[in-house]
Short mmCIF file of C-alpha atoms in Angstrom, two decimals:
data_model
loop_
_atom_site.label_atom_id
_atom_site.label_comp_id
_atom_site.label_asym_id
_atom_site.label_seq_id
_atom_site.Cartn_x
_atom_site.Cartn_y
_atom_site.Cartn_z
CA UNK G 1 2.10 -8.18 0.44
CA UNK G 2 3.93 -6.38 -2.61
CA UNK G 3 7.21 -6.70 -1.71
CA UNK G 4 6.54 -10.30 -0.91
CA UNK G 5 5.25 -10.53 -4.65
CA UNK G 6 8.13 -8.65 -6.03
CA UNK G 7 10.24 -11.31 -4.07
CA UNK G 8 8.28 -14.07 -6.09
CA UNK G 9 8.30 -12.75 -9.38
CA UNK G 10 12.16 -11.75 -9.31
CA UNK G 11 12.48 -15.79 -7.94
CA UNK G 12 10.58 -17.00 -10.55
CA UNK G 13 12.36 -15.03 -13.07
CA UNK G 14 15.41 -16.28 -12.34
CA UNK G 15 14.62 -19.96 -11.56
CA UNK G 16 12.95 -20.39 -15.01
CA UNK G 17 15.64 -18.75 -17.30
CA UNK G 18 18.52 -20.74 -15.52
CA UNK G 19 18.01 -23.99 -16.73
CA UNK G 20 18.97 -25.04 -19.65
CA UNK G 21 17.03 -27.31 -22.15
CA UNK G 22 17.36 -31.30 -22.00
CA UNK G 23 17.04 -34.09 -24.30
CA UNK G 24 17.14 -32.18 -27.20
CA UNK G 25 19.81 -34.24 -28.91
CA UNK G 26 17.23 -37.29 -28.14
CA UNK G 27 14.47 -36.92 -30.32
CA UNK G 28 13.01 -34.54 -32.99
CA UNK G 29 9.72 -33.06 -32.61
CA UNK G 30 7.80 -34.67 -34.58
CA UNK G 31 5.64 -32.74 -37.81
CA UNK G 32 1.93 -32.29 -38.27
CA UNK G 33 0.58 -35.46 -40.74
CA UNK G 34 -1.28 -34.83 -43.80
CA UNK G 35 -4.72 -33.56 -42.50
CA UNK G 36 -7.61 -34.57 -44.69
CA UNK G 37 -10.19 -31.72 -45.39
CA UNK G 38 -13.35 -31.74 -43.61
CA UNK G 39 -16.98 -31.71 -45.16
CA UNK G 40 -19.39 -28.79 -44.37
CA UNK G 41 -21.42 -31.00 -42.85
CA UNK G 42 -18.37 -31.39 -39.70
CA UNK G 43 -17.17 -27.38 -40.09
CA UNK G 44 -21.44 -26.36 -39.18
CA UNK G 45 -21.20 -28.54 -36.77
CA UNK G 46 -17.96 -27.42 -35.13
CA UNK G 47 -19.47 -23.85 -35.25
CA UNK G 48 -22.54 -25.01 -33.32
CA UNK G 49 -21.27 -27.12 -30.80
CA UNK G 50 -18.60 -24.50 -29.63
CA UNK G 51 -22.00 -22.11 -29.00
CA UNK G 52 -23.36 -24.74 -27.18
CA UNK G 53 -19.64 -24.71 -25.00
CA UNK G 54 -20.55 -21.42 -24.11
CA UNK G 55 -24.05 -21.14 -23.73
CA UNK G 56 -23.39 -24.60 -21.36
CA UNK G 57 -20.98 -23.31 -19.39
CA UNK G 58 -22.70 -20.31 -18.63
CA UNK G 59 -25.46 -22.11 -16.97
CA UNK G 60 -23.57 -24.12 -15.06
CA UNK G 61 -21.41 -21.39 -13.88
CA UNK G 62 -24.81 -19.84 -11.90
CA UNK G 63 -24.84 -22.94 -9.71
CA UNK G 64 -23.24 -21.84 -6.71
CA UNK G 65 -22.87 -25.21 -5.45
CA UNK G 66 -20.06 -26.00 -8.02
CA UNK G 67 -16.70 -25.00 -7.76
CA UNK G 68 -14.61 -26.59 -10.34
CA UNK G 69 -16.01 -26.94 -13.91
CA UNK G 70 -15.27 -29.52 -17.00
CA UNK G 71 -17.16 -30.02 -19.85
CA UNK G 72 -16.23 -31.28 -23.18
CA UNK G 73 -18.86 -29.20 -25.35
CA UNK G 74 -18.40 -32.17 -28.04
CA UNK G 75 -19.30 -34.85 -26.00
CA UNK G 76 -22.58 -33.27 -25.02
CA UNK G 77 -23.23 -32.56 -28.19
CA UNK G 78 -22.83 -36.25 -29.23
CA UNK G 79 -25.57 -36.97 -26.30
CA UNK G 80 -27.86 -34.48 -27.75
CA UNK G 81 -27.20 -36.40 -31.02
CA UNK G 82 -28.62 -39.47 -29.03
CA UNK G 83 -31.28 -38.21 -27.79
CA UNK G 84 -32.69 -36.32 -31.37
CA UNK G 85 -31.50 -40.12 -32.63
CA UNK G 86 -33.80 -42.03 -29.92
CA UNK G 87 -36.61 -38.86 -30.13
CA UNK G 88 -39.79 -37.95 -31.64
CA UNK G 89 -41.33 -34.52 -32.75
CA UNK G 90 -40.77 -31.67 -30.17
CA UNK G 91 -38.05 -34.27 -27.80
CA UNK G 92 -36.19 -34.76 -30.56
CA UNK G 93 -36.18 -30.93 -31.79
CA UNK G 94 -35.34 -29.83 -28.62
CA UNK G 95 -32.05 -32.03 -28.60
CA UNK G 96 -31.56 -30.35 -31.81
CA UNK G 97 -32.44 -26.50 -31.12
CA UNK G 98 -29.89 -26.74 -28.51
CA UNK G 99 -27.38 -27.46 -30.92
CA UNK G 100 -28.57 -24.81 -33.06
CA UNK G 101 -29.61 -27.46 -35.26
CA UNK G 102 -32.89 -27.31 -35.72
CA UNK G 103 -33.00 -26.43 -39.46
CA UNK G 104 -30.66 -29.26 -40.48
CA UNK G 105 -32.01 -32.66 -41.35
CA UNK G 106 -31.48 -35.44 -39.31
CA UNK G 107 -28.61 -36.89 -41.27
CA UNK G 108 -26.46 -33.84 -41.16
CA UNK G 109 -26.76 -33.18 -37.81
CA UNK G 110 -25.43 -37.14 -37.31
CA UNK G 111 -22.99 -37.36 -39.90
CA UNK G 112 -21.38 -34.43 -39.41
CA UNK G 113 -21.05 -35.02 -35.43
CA UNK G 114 -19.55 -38.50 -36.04
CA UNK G 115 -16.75 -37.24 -38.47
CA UNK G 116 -16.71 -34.33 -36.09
CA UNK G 117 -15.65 -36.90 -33.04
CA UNK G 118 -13.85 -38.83 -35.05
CA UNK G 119 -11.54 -35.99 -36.07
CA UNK G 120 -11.18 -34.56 -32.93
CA UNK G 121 -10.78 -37.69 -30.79
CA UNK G 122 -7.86 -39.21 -32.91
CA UNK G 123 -5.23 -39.45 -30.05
CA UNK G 124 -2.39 -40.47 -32.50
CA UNK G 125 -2.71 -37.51 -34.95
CA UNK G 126 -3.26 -34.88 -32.41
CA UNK G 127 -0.97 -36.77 -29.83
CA UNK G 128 -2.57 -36.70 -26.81
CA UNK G 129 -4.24 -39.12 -24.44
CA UNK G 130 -8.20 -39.20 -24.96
CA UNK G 131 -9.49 -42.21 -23.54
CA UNK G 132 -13.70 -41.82 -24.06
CA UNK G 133 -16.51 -44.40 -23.61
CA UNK G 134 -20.80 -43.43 -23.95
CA UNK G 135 -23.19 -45.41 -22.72
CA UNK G 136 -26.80 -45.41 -22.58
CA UNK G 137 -28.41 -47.33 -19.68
CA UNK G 138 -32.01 -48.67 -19.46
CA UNK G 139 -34.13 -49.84 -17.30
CA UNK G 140 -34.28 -53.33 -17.31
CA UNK G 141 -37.89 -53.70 -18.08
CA UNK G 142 -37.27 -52.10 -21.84
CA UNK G 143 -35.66 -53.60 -25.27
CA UNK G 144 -33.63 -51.51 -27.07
CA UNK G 145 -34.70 -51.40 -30.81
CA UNK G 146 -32.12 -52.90 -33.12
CA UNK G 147 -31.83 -50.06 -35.68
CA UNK G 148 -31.48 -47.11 -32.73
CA UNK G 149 -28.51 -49.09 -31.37
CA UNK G 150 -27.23 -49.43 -34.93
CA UNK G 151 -27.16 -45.78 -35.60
CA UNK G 152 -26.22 -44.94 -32.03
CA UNK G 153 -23.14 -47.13 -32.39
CA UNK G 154 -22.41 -45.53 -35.82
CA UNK G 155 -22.54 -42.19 -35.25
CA UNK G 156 -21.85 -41.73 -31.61
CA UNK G 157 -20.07 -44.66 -30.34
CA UNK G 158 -22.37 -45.37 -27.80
CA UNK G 159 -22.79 -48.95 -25.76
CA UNK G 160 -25.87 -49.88 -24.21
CA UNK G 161 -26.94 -51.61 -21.10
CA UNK G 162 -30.02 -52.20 -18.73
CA UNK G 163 -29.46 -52.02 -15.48
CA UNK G 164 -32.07 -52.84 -12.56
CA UNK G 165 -31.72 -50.60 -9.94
CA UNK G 166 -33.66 -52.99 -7.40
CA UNK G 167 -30.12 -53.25 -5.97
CA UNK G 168 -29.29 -50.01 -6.57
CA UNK G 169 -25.15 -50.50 -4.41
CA UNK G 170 -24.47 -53.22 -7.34
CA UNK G 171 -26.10 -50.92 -9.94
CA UNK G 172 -23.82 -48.03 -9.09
CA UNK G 173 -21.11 -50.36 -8.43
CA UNK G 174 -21.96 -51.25 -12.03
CA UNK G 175 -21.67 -47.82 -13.68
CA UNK G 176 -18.48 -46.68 -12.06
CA UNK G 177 -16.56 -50.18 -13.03
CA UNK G 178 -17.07 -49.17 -16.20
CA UNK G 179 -16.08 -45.66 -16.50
CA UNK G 180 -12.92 -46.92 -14.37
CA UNK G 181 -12.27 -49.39 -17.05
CA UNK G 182 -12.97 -46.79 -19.56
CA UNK G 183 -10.20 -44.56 -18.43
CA UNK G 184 -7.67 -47.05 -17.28
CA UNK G 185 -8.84 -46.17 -14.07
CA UNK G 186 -8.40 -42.24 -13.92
CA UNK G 187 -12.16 -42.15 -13.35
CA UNK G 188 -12.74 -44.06 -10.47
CA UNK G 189 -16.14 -43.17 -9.56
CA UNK G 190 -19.10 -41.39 -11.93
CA UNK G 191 -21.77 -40.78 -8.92
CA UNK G 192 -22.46 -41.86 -5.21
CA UNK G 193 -25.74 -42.04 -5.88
CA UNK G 194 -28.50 -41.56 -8.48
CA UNK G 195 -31.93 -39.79 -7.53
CA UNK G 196 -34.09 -41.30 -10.45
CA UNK G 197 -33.98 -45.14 -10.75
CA UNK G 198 -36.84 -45.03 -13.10
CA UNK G 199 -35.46 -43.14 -16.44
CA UNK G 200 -32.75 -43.96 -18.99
CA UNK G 201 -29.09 -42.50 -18.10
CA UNK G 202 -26.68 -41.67 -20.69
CA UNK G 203 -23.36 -41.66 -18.83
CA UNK G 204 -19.66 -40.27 -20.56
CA UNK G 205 -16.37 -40.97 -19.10
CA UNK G 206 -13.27 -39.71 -20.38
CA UNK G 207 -9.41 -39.16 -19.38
CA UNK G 208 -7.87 -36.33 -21.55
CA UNK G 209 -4.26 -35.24 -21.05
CA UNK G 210 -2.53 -33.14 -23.40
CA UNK G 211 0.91 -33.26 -24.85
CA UNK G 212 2.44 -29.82 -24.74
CA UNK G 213 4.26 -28.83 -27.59
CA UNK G 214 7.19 -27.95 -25.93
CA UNK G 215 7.99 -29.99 -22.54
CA UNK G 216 8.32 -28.31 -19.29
CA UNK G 217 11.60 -29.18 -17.32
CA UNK G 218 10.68 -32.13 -14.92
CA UNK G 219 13.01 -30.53 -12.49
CA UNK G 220 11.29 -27.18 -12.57
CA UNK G 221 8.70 -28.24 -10.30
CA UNK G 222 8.08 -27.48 -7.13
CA UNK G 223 4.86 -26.88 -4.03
CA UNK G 224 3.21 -22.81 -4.03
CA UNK G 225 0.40 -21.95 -2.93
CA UNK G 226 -2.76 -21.25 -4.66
CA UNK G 227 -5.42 -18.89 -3.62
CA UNK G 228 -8.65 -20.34 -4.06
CA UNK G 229 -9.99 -17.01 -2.27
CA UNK G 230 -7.94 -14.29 -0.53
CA UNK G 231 -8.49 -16.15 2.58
CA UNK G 232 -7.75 -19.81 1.66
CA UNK G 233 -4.63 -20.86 0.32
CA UNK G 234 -3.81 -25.04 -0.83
CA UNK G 235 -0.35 -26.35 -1.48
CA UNK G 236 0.09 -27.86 -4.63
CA UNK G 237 2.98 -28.58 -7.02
CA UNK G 238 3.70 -25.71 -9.40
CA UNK G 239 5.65 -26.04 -12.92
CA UNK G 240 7.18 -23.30 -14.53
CA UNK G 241 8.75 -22.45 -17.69
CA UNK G 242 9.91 -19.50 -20.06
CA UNK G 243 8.76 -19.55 -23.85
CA UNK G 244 7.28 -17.70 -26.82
CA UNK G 245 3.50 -17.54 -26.80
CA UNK G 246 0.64 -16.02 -27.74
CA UNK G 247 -0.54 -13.47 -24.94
CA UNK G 248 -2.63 -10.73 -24.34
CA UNK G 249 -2.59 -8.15 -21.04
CA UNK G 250 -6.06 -6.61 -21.28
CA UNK G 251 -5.94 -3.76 -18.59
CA UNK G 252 -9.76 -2.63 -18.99
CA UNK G 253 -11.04 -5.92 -18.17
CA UNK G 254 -8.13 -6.46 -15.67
CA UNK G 255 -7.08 -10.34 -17.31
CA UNK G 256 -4.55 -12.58 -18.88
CA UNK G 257 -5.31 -14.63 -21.76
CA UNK G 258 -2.41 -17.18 -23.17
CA UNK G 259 -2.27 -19.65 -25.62
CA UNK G 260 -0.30 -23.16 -25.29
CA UNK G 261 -0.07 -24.96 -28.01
CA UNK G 262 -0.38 -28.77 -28.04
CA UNK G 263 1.67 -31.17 -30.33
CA UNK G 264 1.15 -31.31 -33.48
CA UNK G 265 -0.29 -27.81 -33.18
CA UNK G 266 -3.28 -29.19 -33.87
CA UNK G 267 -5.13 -28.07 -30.53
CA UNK G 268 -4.48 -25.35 -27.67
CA UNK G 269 -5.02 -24.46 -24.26
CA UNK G 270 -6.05 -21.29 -22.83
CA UNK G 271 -6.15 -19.53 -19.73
CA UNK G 272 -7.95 -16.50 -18.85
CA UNK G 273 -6.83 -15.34 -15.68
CA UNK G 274 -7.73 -12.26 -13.94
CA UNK G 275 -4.57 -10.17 -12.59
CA UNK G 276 -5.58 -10.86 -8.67
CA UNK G 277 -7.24 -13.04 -6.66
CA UNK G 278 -11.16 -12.83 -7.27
CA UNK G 279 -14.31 -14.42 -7.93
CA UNK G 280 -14.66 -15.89 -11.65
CA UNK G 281 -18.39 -14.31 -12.32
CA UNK G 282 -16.87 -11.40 -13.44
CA UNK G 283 -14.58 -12.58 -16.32
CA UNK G 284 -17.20 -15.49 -17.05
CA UNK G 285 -20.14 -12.76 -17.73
CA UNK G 286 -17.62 -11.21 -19.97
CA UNK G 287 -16.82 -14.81 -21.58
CA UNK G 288 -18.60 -15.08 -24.91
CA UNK G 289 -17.57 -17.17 -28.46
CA UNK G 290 -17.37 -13.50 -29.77
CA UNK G 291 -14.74 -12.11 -26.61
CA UNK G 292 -12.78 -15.31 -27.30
CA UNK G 293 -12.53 -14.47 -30.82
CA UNK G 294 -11.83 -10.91 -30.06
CA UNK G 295 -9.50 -11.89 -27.45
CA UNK G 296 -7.59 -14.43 -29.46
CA UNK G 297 -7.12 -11.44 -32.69
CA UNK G 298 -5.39 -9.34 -30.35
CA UNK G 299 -2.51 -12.13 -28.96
CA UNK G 300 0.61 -11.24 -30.30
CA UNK G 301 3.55 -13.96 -29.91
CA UNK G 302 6.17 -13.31 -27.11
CA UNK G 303 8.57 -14.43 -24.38
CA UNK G 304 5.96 -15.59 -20.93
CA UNK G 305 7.10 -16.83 -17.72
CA UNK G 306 4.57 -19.55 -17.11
CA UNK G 307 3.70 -20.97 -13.65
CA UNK G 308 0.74 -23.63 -13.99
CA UNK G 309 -0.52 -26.04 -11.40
CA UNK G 310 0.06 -29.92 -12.06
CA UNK G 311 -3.24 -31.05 -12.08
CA UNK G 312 -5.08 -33.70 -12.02
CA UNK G 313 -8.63 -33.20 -11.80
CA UNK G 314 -11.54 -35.44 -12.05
CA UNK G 315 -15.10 -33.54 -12.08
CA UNK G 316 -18.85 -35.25 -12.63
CA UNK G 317 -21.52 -33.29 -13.54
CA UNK G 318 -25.12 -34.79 -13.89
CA UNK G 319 -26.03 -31.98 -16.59
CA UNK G 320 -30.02 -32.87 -16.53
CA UNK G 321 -31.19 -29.81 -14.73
CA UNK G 322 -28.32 -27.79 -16.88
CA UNK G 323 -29.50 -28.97 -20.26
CA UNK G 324 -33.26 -28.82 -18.88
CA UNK G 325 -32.79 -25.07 -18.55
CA UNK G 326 -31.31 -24.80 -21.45
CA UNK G 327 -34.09 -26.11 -23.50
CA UNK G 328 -34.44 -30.14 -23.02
CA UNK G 329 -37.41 -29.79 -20.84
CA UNK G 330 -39.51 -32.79 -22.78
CA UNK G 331 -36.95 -35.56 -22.48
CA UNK G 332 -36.21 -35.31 -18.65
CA UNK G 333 -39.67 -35.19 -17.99
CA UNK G 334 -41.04 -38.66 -17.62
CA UNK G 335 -45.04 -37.59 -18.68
CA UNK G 336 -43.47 -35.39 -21.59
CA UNK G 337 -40.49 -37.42 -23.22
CA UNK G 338 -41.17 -39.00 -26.59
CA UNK G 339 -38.04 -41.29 -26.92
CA UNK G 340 -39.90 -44.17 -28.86
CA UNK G 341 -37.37 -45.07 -31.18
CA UNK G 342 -34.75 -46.18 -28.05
CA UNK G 343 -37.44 -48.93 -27.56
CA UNK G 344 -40.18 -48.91 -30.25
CA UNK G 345 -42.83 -47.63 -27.16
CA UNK G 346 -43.22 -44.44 -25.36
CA UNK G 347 -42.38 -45.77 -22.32
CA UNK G 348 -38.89 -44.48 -21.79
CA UNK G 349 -37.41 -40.66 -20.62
CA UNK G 350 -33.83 -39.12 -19.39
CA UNK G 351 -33.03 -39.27 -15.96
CA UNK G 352 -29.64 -38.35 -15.41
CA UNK G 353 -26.83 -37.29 -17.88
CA UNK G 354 -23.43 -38.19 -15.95
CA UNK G 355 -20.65 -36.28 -18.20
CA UNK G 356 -17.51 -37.21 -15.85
CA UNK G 357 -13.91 -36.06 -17.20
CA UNK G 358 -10.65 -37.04 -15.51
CA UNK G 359 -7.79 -34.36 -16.95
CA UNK G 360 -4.37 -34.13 -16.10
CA UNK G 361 -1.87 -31.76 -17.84
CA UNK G 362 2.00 -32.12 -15.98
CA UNK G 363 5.15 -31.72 -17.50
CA UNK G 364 5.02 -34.16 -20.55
CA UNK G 365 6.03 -32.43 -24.03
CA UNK G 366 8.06 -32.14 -27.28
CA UNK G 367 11.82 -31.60 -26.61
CA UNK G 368 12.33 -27.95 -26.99
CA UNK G 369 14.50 -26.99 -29.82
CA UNK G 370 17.46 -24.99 -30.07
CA UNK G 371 18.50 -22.39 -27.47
CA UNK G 372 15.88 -20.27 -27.23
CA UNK G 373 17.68 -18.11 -24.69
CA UNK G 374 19.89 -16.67 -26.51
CA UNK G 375 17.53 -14.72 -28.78
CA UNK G 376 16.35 -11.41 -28.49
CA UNK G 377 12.85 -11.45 -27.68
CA UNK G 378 13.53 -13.84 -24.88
CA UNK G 379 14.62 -10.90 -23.01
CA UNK G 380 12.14 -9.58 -20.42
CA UNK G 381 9.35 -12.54 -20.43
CA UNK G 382 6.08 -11.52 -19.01
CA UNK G 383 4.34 -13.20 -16.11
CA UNK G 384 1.65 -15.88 -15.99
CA UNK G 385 1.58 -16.95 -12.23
CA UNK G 386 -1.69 -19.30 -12.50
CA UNK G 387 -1.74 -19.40 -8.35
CA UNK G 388 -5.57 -18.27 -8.34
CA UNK G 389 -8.66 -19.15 -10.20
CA UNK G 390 -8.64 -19.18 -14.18
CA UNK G 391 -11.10 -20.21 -16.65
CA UNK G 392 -9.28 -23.06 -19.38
CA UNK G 393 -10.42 -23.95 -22.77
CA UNK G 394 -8.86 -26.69 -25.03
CA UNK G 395 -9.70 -25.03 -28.57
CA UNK G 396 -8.73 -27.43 -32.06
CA UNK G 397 -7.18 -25.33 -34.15
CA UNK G 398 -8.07 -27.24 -37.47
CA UNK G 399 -12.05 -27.52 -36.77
CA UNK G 400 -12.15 -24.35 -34.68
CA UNK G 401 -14.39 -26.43 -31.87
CA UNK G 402 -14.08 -26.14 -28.26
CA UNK G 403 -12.82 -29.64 -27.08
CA UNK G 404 -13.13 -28.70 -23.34
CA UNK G 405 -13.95 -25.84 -21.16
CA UNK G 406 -13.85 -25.29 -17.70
CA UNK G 407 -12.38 -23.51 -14.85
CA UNK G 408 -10.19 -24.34 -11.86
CA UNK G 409 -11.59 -23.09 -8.34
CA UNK G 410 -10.44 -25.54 -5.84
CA UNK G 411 -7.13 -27.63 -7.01
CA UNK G 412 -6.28 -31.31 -4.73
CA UNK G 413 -4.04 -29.76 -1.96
CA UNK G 414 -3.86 -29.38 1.77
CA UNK G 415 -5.20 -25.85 3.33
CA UNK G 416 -1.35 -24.03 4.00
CA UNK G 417 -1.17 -22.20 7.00
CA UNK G 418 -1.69 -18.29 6.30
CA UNK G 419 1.58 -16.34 7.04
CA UNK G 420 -0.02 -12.94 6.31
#
């Protein structure tokens, strides 16, 4: 087993610092456009929602039943935005206390979330692909009131539709049209099936694919394997390339941590990787907005060898039980919910909330600039051979929010036979 590593990483090595650069003389990466300054109202609410990331993910990392995770922290905060929007004394504060918002007044919590998304969701400035509908779907026996949809639309960006799930094939049929027309068709289906036919369902669909700042060679790709335990390996294609980044080796907790910038700079991902093949519940109790920051003080710039999967990945999560443990116990439950202001009568509650992402990340980048092999601290590259599980955040670097976090268990690929 290590001299078949050895054999890899040598390989690797090698295959990444032989090729060259192309397209270069093509194009010039383009510079970061005058950013406007945000109001406090958007910077509280960045802080708050990235808690909420956290404090998310760590619930639904105790389902056992999941394997691959994908939230975008923002987007459920926008549907907690709804719901304190649509809801009434302890419903609404609930949707806010789970934002941490609780204290604020009504209009800062919705203001600053809509200049929040609109920031953050700007595909042109941050130059990447973020395709991202809401909707909010009733029962057809209600009437939405005229100054909830208003607001919703205004602050959240959210559609809304009743549906009558008497024919509950052409109601589903219904819902995953949409989100397939939502994401140019990246999201072909939200749900099989929904258990509750009664409630209201807020449903989010989004594609997200990132630019990297600098491309990876379209050449230097090829199939690996990847662990998804020490006894089950899929094929899958791998991309590699050498660069300067920020990284950190922590040899207590046994992890990688490295940061790829997006263009304009404007955004990042992360992976946090532990050195072998194991279970993620150790690094995700460890996982904390305070570790992150902790983490991310200690990255110092340098040359890593980076193998990543090319991934495409679409995940659905119906977060009502999540968000129900959470906190939102009174809007899920139909004799508790308060939501009068959706439909001017308490006659309405949350039965599912589909948050459905479809992500790819592949080669697509800036041209890289110059020849960065011929400098110094290109010499010796460390290694960051992503063939095993890894948590992944997509962290804005202006507002400081989480724009998606998740973790990659299971990646599309055929079971490879197992030559050990």
């Amino acid at each position: 087993m290590a001299a078949m590593w050895a054999i890899r990483v040598l390989a690797l090595s090698a295959l990444v610092l032989a090729v060259p650069p192309d397209d270069k003389k093509h194009s010039e990466k383009k510079t970061s456009p005058e950013q406007k300054k945000l109001s406090d109202k958007a910077t509280t609410l960045a802080d708050r929602s990235s808690t909420l990331a956290f404090n998310l993910y760590h619930t639904m990392a105790k389902d056992k039943k999941l394997e691959n995770i994908l939230i975008s922290p923002l987007v459920v905060a926008s549907s907690l935005g709804l719901v304190s929007l649509g809801g009434k004394a302890s419903t609404a504060s609930q949707a806010k206390a789970l934002l941490s918002a609780d204290k604020l007044h009504d209009d800062y919590l919705h203001s600053g979330l809509a200049e929040l998304l609109s920031e953050v969701s700007n595909s042109t400035t941050r130059n990447v692909t973020w395709k991202l509908g809401n909707r909010l779907y009733g029962p057809s026996s209600i009437s939405f009131a005229d100054d909830f949809v208003k607001n919703s639309k205004k602050h959240y960006n959210y559609d809304h539709s009743k549906i009558n799930f008497r024919d509950k094939r052409s109601a589903l049929k219904s819902i995953n049209e949409w989100a397939a027309q939502t994401t140019d068709g990246k999201l072909p289906e939200v749900t099989k099936d929904v258990e509750k036919t009664d409630g209201a369902l807020i449903v989010n669909a989004m594609f997200f694919k990132p630019h990297w700042d600098e491309k990876f060679h379209h050449k230097m790709v090829d199939n690996r394997g990847f662990m998804v335990s020490r006894s089950f390996t899929v094929g899958i294609p791998m991309m590699h390339r050498t660069g300067l980044y920020n990284h950190f080796n922590d040899e207590a907790e046994k992890l990688q941590i490295v940061e790829m910038p997006l263009a304009h700079k404007l955004s990042s991902m992360i992976f946090i990787m532990p050195h072998h093949v194991e279970p993620l519940e150790r690094l995700e109790k460890l996982l904390t907005k305070e570790q992150l920051k902790t983490w991310l003080g200690k990255m110092k710039q340098r040359a890593v060898a980076i193998s990543l999967p090319k991934v495409s990945l679409e995940v659905s999560h119906d977060l009502h039980k999540h968000l129900a443990d959470l906190g939102l116990t009174e809007a899920v439950d139909k004799n508790k919910a308060d939501l009068s202001k959706i439909s001017g009568k308490k006659d309405l509650y949350l039965a599912s909330v589909f948050h459905a992402v479809a992500l790819e990340w592949d080669t697509e980048g800036n041209p890289w600039e110059g020849d960065i092999y011929s400098r110094e601290e290109m010499r010796n590259p460390k290694l960051f051979y992503a063939d095993h599980p890894f948590i992944f955040l997509i962290k804005d670097n202006k507002t400081g929010s989480i724009l998606f976090i998740g973790r990659l268990v299971r990646p599309k690929g055929d079971k490879m036979r197992d030559e050990l």
